[in-house]
mmCIF file of C-alpha atoms and ligand atoms in Angstrom:
data_model
loop_
_atom_site.group_PDB
_atom_site.id
_atom_site.type_symbol
_atom_site.label_atom_id
_atom_site.label_comp_id
_atom_site.label_asym_id
_atom_site.label_seq_id
_atom_site.Cartn_x
_atom_site.Cartn_y
_atom_site.Cartn_z
ATOM 1 C CA MET D 62 -46.191 -10.477 100.243
ATOM 2 C CA ALA D 63 -44.191 -9.200 97.361
ATOM 3 C CA ALA D 64 -40.760 -10.221 98.713
ATOM 4 C CA GLY D 65 -41.860 -13.824 99.145
ATOM 5 C CA PHE D 66 -41.729 -16.020 102.203
ATOM 6 C CA THR D 67 -38.198 -16.183 103.530
ATOM 7 C CA ASP D 68 -36.053 -18.970 105.136
ATOM 8 C CA ARG D 69 -36.296 -17.084 108.396
ATOM 9 C CA GLN D 70 -40.094 -16.881 108.358
ATOM 10 C CA GLU D 71 -40.265 -20.672 107.640
ATOM 11 C CA ALA D 72 -37.807 -21.345 110.458
ATOM 12 C CA LEU D 73 -39.797 -19.195 112.868
ATOM 13 C CA VAL D 74 -42.961 -21.148 112.042
ATOM 14 C CA LYS D 75 -41.320 -24.491 112.219
ATOM 15 C CA GLU D 76 -39.689 -23.666 115.695
ATOM 16 C CA SER D 77 -42.889 -22.444 117.211
ATOM 17 C CA TRP D 78 -44.896 -25.412 115.896
ATOM 18 C CA LYS D 79 -42.378 -27.583 117.797
ATOM 19 C CA VAL D 80 -43.099 -25.637 120.958
ATOM 20 C CA LEU D 81 -46.898 -26.252 120.555
ATOM 21 C CA GLN D 82 -46.155 -30.021 119.988
ATOM 22 C CA LYS D 83 -44.744 -30.262 123.395
ATOM 23 C CA ASP D 84 -48.151 -30.017 124.925
ATOM 24 C CA ILE D 85 -50.944 -30.624 122.424
ATOM 25 C CA PRO D 86 -53.636 -31.261 125.083
ATOM 26 C CA ARG D 87 -52.980 -27.858 126.661
ATOM 27 C CA TYR D 88 -52.670 -25.881 123.525
ATOM 28 C CA SER D 89 -55.605 -27.532 121.810
ATOM 29 C CA LEU D 90 -57.752 -26.790 124.770
ATOM 30 C CA LEU D 91 -56.457 -23.222 124.959
ATOM 31 C CA PHE D 92 -57.077 -22.861 121.129
ATOM 32 C CA PHE D 93 -60.751 -23.880 121.482
ATOM 33 C CA THR D 94 -61.331 -21.855 124.693
ATOM 34 C CA THR D 95 -60.156 -18.795 122.799
ATOM 35 C CA ILE D 96 -62.236 -19.629 119.779
ATOM 36 C CA LEU D 97 -65.376 -19.687 121.948
ATOM 37 C CA GLU D 98 -64.224 -16.564 123.881
ATOM 38 C CA ILE D 99 -64.242 -14.591 120.633
ATOM 39 C CA ALA D 100 -67.223 -16.363 119.029
ATOM 40 C CA PRO D 101 -69.453 -18.221 121.592
ATOM 41 C CA ALA D 102 -71.853 -19.315 118.870
ATOM 42 C CA ALA D 103 -69.186 -21.313 117.169
ATOM 43 C CA LYS D 104 -69.788 -23.920 119.908
ATOM 44 C CA GLN D 105 -72.833 -25.241 117.964
ATOM 45 C CA MET D 106 -70.765 -26.140 114.959
ATOM 46 C CA PHE D 107 -68.537 -28.534 116.609
ATOM 47 C CA SER D 108 -69.919 -32.015 117.525
ATOM 48 C CA PHE D 109 -67.568 -32.425 120.523
ATOM 49 C CA LEU D 110 -68.536 -28.966 121.946
ATOM 50 C CA ARG D 111 -72.271 -29.235 121.342
ATOM 51 C CA GLU D 112 -72.478 -32.363 123.499
ATOM 52 C CA SER D 113 -71.447 -30.844 126.815
ATOM 53 C CA ASP D 114 -71.544 -27.608 128.856
ATOM 54 C CA GLU D 115 -67.765 -27.504 129.197
ATOM 55 C CA ILE D 116 -65.042 -27.772 126.789
ATOM 56 C CA PRO D 117 -63.939 -31.416 126.964
ATOM 57 C CA GLN D 118 -60.444 -32.095 128.218
ATOM 58 C CA ASN D 119 -58.360 -34.484 126.200
ATOM 59 C CA ASN D 120 -61.062 -35.030 123.489
ATOM 60 C CA PRO D 121 -59.544 -36.796 120.360
ATOM 61 C CA LYS D 122 -61.630 -34.753 117.923
ATOM 62 C CA LEU D 123 -60.864 -31.481 119.626
ATOM 63 C CA LYS D 124 -57.192 -32.282 119.512
ATOM 64 C CA ALA D 125 -57.369 -33.502 115.920
ATOM 65 C CA HIS D 126 -58.925 -30.208 114.669
ATOM 66 C CA ALA D 127 -56.390 -28.072 116.650
ATOM 67 C CA VAL D 128 -53.483 -30.155 115.304
ATOM 68 C CA LYS D 129 -54.789 -29.978 111.783
ATOM 69 C CA VAL D 130 -54.957 -26.159 111.906
ATOM 70 C CA PHE D 131 -51.441 -25.855 113.469
ATOM 71 C CA LYS D 132 -49.727 -28.460 111.288
ATOM 72 C CA MET D 133 -51.337 -27.546 107.987
ATOM 73 C CA THR D 134 -50.444 -23.882 108.595
ATOM 74 C CA CYS D 135 -46.852 -24.929 109.287
ATOM 75 C CA GLU D 136 -46.808 -27.052 106.065
ATOM 76 C CA SER D 137 -48.179 -24.027 104.227
ATOM 77 C CA ALA D 138 -45.283 -21.949 105.430
ATOM 78 C CA VAL D 139 -42.886 -24.569 103.963
ATOM 79 C CA GLN D 140 -44.672 -24.518 100.687
ATOM 80 C CA LEU D 141 -44.671 -20.679 100.632
ATOM 81 C CA ARG D 142 -40.975 -20.640 101.035
ATOM 82 C CA GLU D 143 -40.300 -23.465 98.503
ATOM 83 C CA LYS D 144 -42.857 -22.711 95.833
ATOM 84 C CA GLY D 145 -44.102 -19.283 96.605
ATOM 85 C CA GLU D 146 -47.690 -20.549 97.066
ATOM 86 C CA VAL D 147 -49.736 -22.945 99.069
ATOM 87 C CA VAL D 148 -50.773 -26.068 97.285
ATOM 88 C CA VAL D 149 -53.235 -28.347 98.944
ATOM 89 C CA LYS D 150 -53.570 -31.793 97.425
ATOM 90 C CA GLU D 151 -56.934 -31.915 95.439
ATOM 91 C CA THR D 152 -58.591 -34.679 97.432
ATOM 92 C CA THR D 153 -57.630 -33.012 100.714
ATOM 93 C CA LEU D 154 -58.998 -29.635 99.505
ATOM 94 C CA LYS D 155 -62.267 -31.205 98.384
ATOM 95 C CA TYR D 156 -62.651 -32.972 101.819
ATOM 96 C CA LEU D 157 -61.855 -29.702 103.691
ATOM 97 C CA GLY D 158 -64.330 -27.766 101.500
ATOM 98 C CA SER D 159 -67.179 -30.201 102.033
ATOM 99 C CA VAL D 160 -66.567 -30.826 105.796
ATOM 100 C CA HIS D 161 -66.649 -27.022 106.461
ATOM 101 C CA LEU D 162 -69.641 -26.363 104.224
ATOM 102 C CA LYS D 163 -71.553 -29.212 105.860
ATOM 103 C CA ASN D 164 -70.900 -27.878 109.351
ATOM 104 C CA GLY D 165 -71.977 -24.289 108.526
ATOM 105 C CA VAL D 166 -68.600 -22.586 108.532
ATOM 106 C CA VAL D 167 -68.601 -19.169 106.939
ATOM 107 C CA ASP D 168 -65.854 -16.763 105.916
ATOM 108 C CA PRO D 169 -65.650 -14.723 109.244
ATOM 109 C CA HIS D 170 -65.091 -17.903 111.184
ATOM 110 C CA PHE D 171 -61.646 -18.076 109.533
ATOM 111 C CA GLN D 172 -60.677 -14.720 111.084
ATOM 112 C CA VAL D 173 -61.777 -16.041 114.508
ATOM 113 C CA VAL D 174 -59.722 -19.094 114.238
ATOM 114 C CA LYS D 175 -56.744 -17.024 113.058
ATOM 115 C CA GLU D 176 -57.056 -14.885 116.083
ATOM 116 C CA ALA D 177 -57.238 -17.841 118.381
ATOM 117 C CA LEU D 178 -54.266 -19.465 116.744
ATOM 118 C CA VAL D 179 -52.165 -16.225 117.219
ATOM 119 C CA ARG D 180 -53.211 -15.870 120.928
ATOM 120 C CA THR D 181 -52.435 -19.610 121.581
ATOM 121 C CA LEU D 182 -49.011 -19.236 120.003
ATOM 122 C CA LYS D 183 -48.273 -16.150 122.005
ATOM 123 C CA GLU D 184 -49.067 -17.984 125.221
ATOM 124 C CA ALA D 185 -46.973 -21.031 124.194
ATOM 125 C CA ILE D 186 -43.970 -18.905 123.001
ATOM 126 C CA GLY D 187 -44.126 -16.266 125.788
ATOM 127 C CA ASP D 188 -43.932 -12.525 125.548
ATOM 128 C CA GLU D 189 -40.162 -12.375 125.534
ATOM 129 C CA LYS D 190 -39.661 -14.501 122.416
ATOM 130 C CA TRP D 191 -42.812 -13.187 120.743
ATOM 131 C CA SER D 192 -42.300 -10.977 117.753
ATOM 132 C CA HIS D 193 -44.297 -9.214 114.986
ATOM 133 C CA GLU D 194 -42.119 -11.235 112.594
ATOM 134 C CA LEU D 195 -43.356 -14.438 114.112
ATOM 135 C CA GLU D 196 -46.888 -13.367 114.090
ATOM 136 C CA GLY D 197 -46.600 -12.087 110.507
ATOM 137 C CA ALA D 198 -45.194 -15.434 109.328
ATOM 138 C CA TRP D 199 -47.940 -17.518 110.883
ATOM 139 C CA SER D 200 -50.642 -15.123 109.865
ATOM 140 C CA HIS D 201 -49.449 -15.111 106.152
ATOM 141 C CA ALA D 202 -49.284 -18.852 105.959
ATOM 142 C CA TYR D 203 -52.641 -19.278 107.696
ATOM 143 C CA ASP D 204 -54.281 -16.655 105.431
ATOM 144 C CA GLN D 205 -53.032 -18.469 102.192
ATOM 145 C CA LEU D 206 -54.306 -21.799 103.549
ATOM 146 C CA ALA D 207 -57.659 -20.382 104.593
ATOM 147 C CA ALA D 208 -58.081 -18.713 101.167
ATOM 148 C CA ALA D 209 -57.607 -22.109 99.436
ATOM 149 C CA ILE D 210 -60.254 -23.695 101.775
ATOM 150 C CA GLN D 211 -62.619 -20.756 101.380
ATOM 151 C CA LEU D 212 -62.341 -20.844 97.532
ATOM 152 C CA GLU D 213 -63.049 -24.453 97.469
ATOM 153 C CA MET D 214 -66.172 -23.917 99.692
ATOM 154 C CA LYS D 215 -67.387 -21.252 97.326
ATOM 155 C CA GLN D 216 -66.966 -23.551 94.341
ATOM 156 C CA GLU D 217 -68.747 -26.343 95.988
ATOM 157 C CA ALA D 218 -71.607 -24.314 97.415
HETATM 158 C C1 HEM U 481 -63.533 -30.225 110.616
HETATM 159 C C2 HEM U 481 -59.176 -28.501 109.167
HETATM 160 C C3 HEM U 481 -60.786 -23.940 109.883
HETATM 161 C C4 HEM U 481 -64.728 -25.737 111.925
HETATM 162 C C5 HEM U 481 -62.201 -30.124 110.034
HETATM 163 C C6 HEM U 481 -61.472 -31.238 109.655
HETATM 164 C C7 HEM U 481 -60.249 -30.768 109.304
HETATM 165 C C8 HEM U 481 -60.207 -29.281 109.453
HETATM 166 C C9 HEM U 481 -59.081 -31.587 108.760
HETATM 167 C C10 HEM U 481 -61.931 -32.733 109.691
HETATM 168 C C11 HEM U 481 -61.765 -33.195 111.052
HETATM 169 C C12 HEM U 481 -61.019 -34.401 111.130
HETATM 170 O O1 HEM U 481 -60.966 -35.178 110.161
HETATM 171 O O2 HEM U 481 -60.324 -34.539 112.252
HETATM 172 C C13 HEM U 481 -59.212 -27.115 109.221
HETATM 173 C C14 HEM U 481 -58.185 -26.144 108.810
HETATM 174 C C15 HEM U 481 -58.662 -24.816 108.985
HETATM 175 C C16 HEM U 481 -59.978 -25.058 109.570
HETATM 176 C C17 HEM U 481 -56.851 -26.667 108.281
HETATM 177 C C18 HEM U 481 -58.044 -23.618 108.679
HETATM 178 C C19 HEM U 481 -56.812 -23.376 108.039
HETATM 179 C C20 HEM U 481 -61.968 -24.061 110.472
HETATM 180 C C21 HEM U 481 -62.783 -22.920 110.920
HETATM 181 C C22 HEM U 481 -63.913 -23.377 111.485
HETATM 182 C C23 HEM U 481 -63.860 -24.847 111.490
HETATM 183 C C24 HEM U 481 -62.458 -21.506 110.629
HETATM 184 C C25 HEM U 481 -65.042 -22.651 112.141
HETATM 185 C C26 HEM U 481 -64.802 -21.959 113.178
HETATM 186 C C27 HEM U 481 -64.843 -27.089 111.697
HETATM 187 C C28 HEM U 481 -65.871 -27.960 112.134
HETATM 188 C C29 HEM U 481 -65.507 -29.288 111.774
HETATM 189 C C30 HEM U 481 -64.231 -29.201 111.141
HETATM 190 C C31 HEM U 481 -67.176 -27.463 112.827
HETATM 191 C C32 HEM U 481 -66.248 -30.540 112.044
HETATM 192 C C33 HEM U 481 -65.693 -31.026 113.408
HETATM 193 C C34 HEM U 481 -66.567 -31.995 114.166
HETATM 194 O O3 HEM U 481 -67.691 -31.713 114.579
HETATM 195 O O4 HEM U 481 -66.006 -33.170 114.328
HETATM 196 N N1 HEM U 481 -61.498 -28.977 109.860
HETATM 197 N N2 HEM U 481 -60.330 -26.341 109.665
HETATM 198 N N3 HEM U 481 -62.660 -25.169 110.853
HETATM 199 N N4 HEM U 481 -63.861 -27.836 111.075
HETATM 200 FE FE1 HEM U 481 -62.025 -27.076 110.460
#
């Protein structure tokens, strides 16, 4: 984005992350339900999904992954506004690279998760408050974060 990440985009992402935080069990579940709707085969990658026929309610690992994706994307938005780029701590990036490689994650999965994130947000925010600007801000922050993880995965592979 040539014009850089604006204060307004950062504020939009932060505000909507607060909305998600109001009901993490619900939005984590919706996030994973949507991931599996788009890519049913992804079920096999997640330990907590492999173990049962249904998506488990209130599962700590499921919530942890959903929260990590939401929160790290929000943090990326802040960094984009402050520094113009997403910087992930070296140790965190190494960990993220290896955990995803080990679990069989490949590039197209990142698009699936992005789509699920956008749909979950849309449900949480509601059609009336939803805007292209909001979607664009989250998408951009997510893309930058995903790119950093994907690059690390390629370097480690
Ligand atoms: C594990 C973050 C995208 C699949 C993890 C963990 C983190 C994380 C922090 C470690 C779990 C923990 O310590 O709680 C992220 C972030 C992402 C992202 C920030 C994107 C910005 C994806 C994508 C997939 C994926 C696209 C594939 C659809 C997995 C799997 C595990 C994992 C299978 C192991 C979970 C388990 O079985 O317990 N991720 N992830 N992640 N991630 Fe991601």
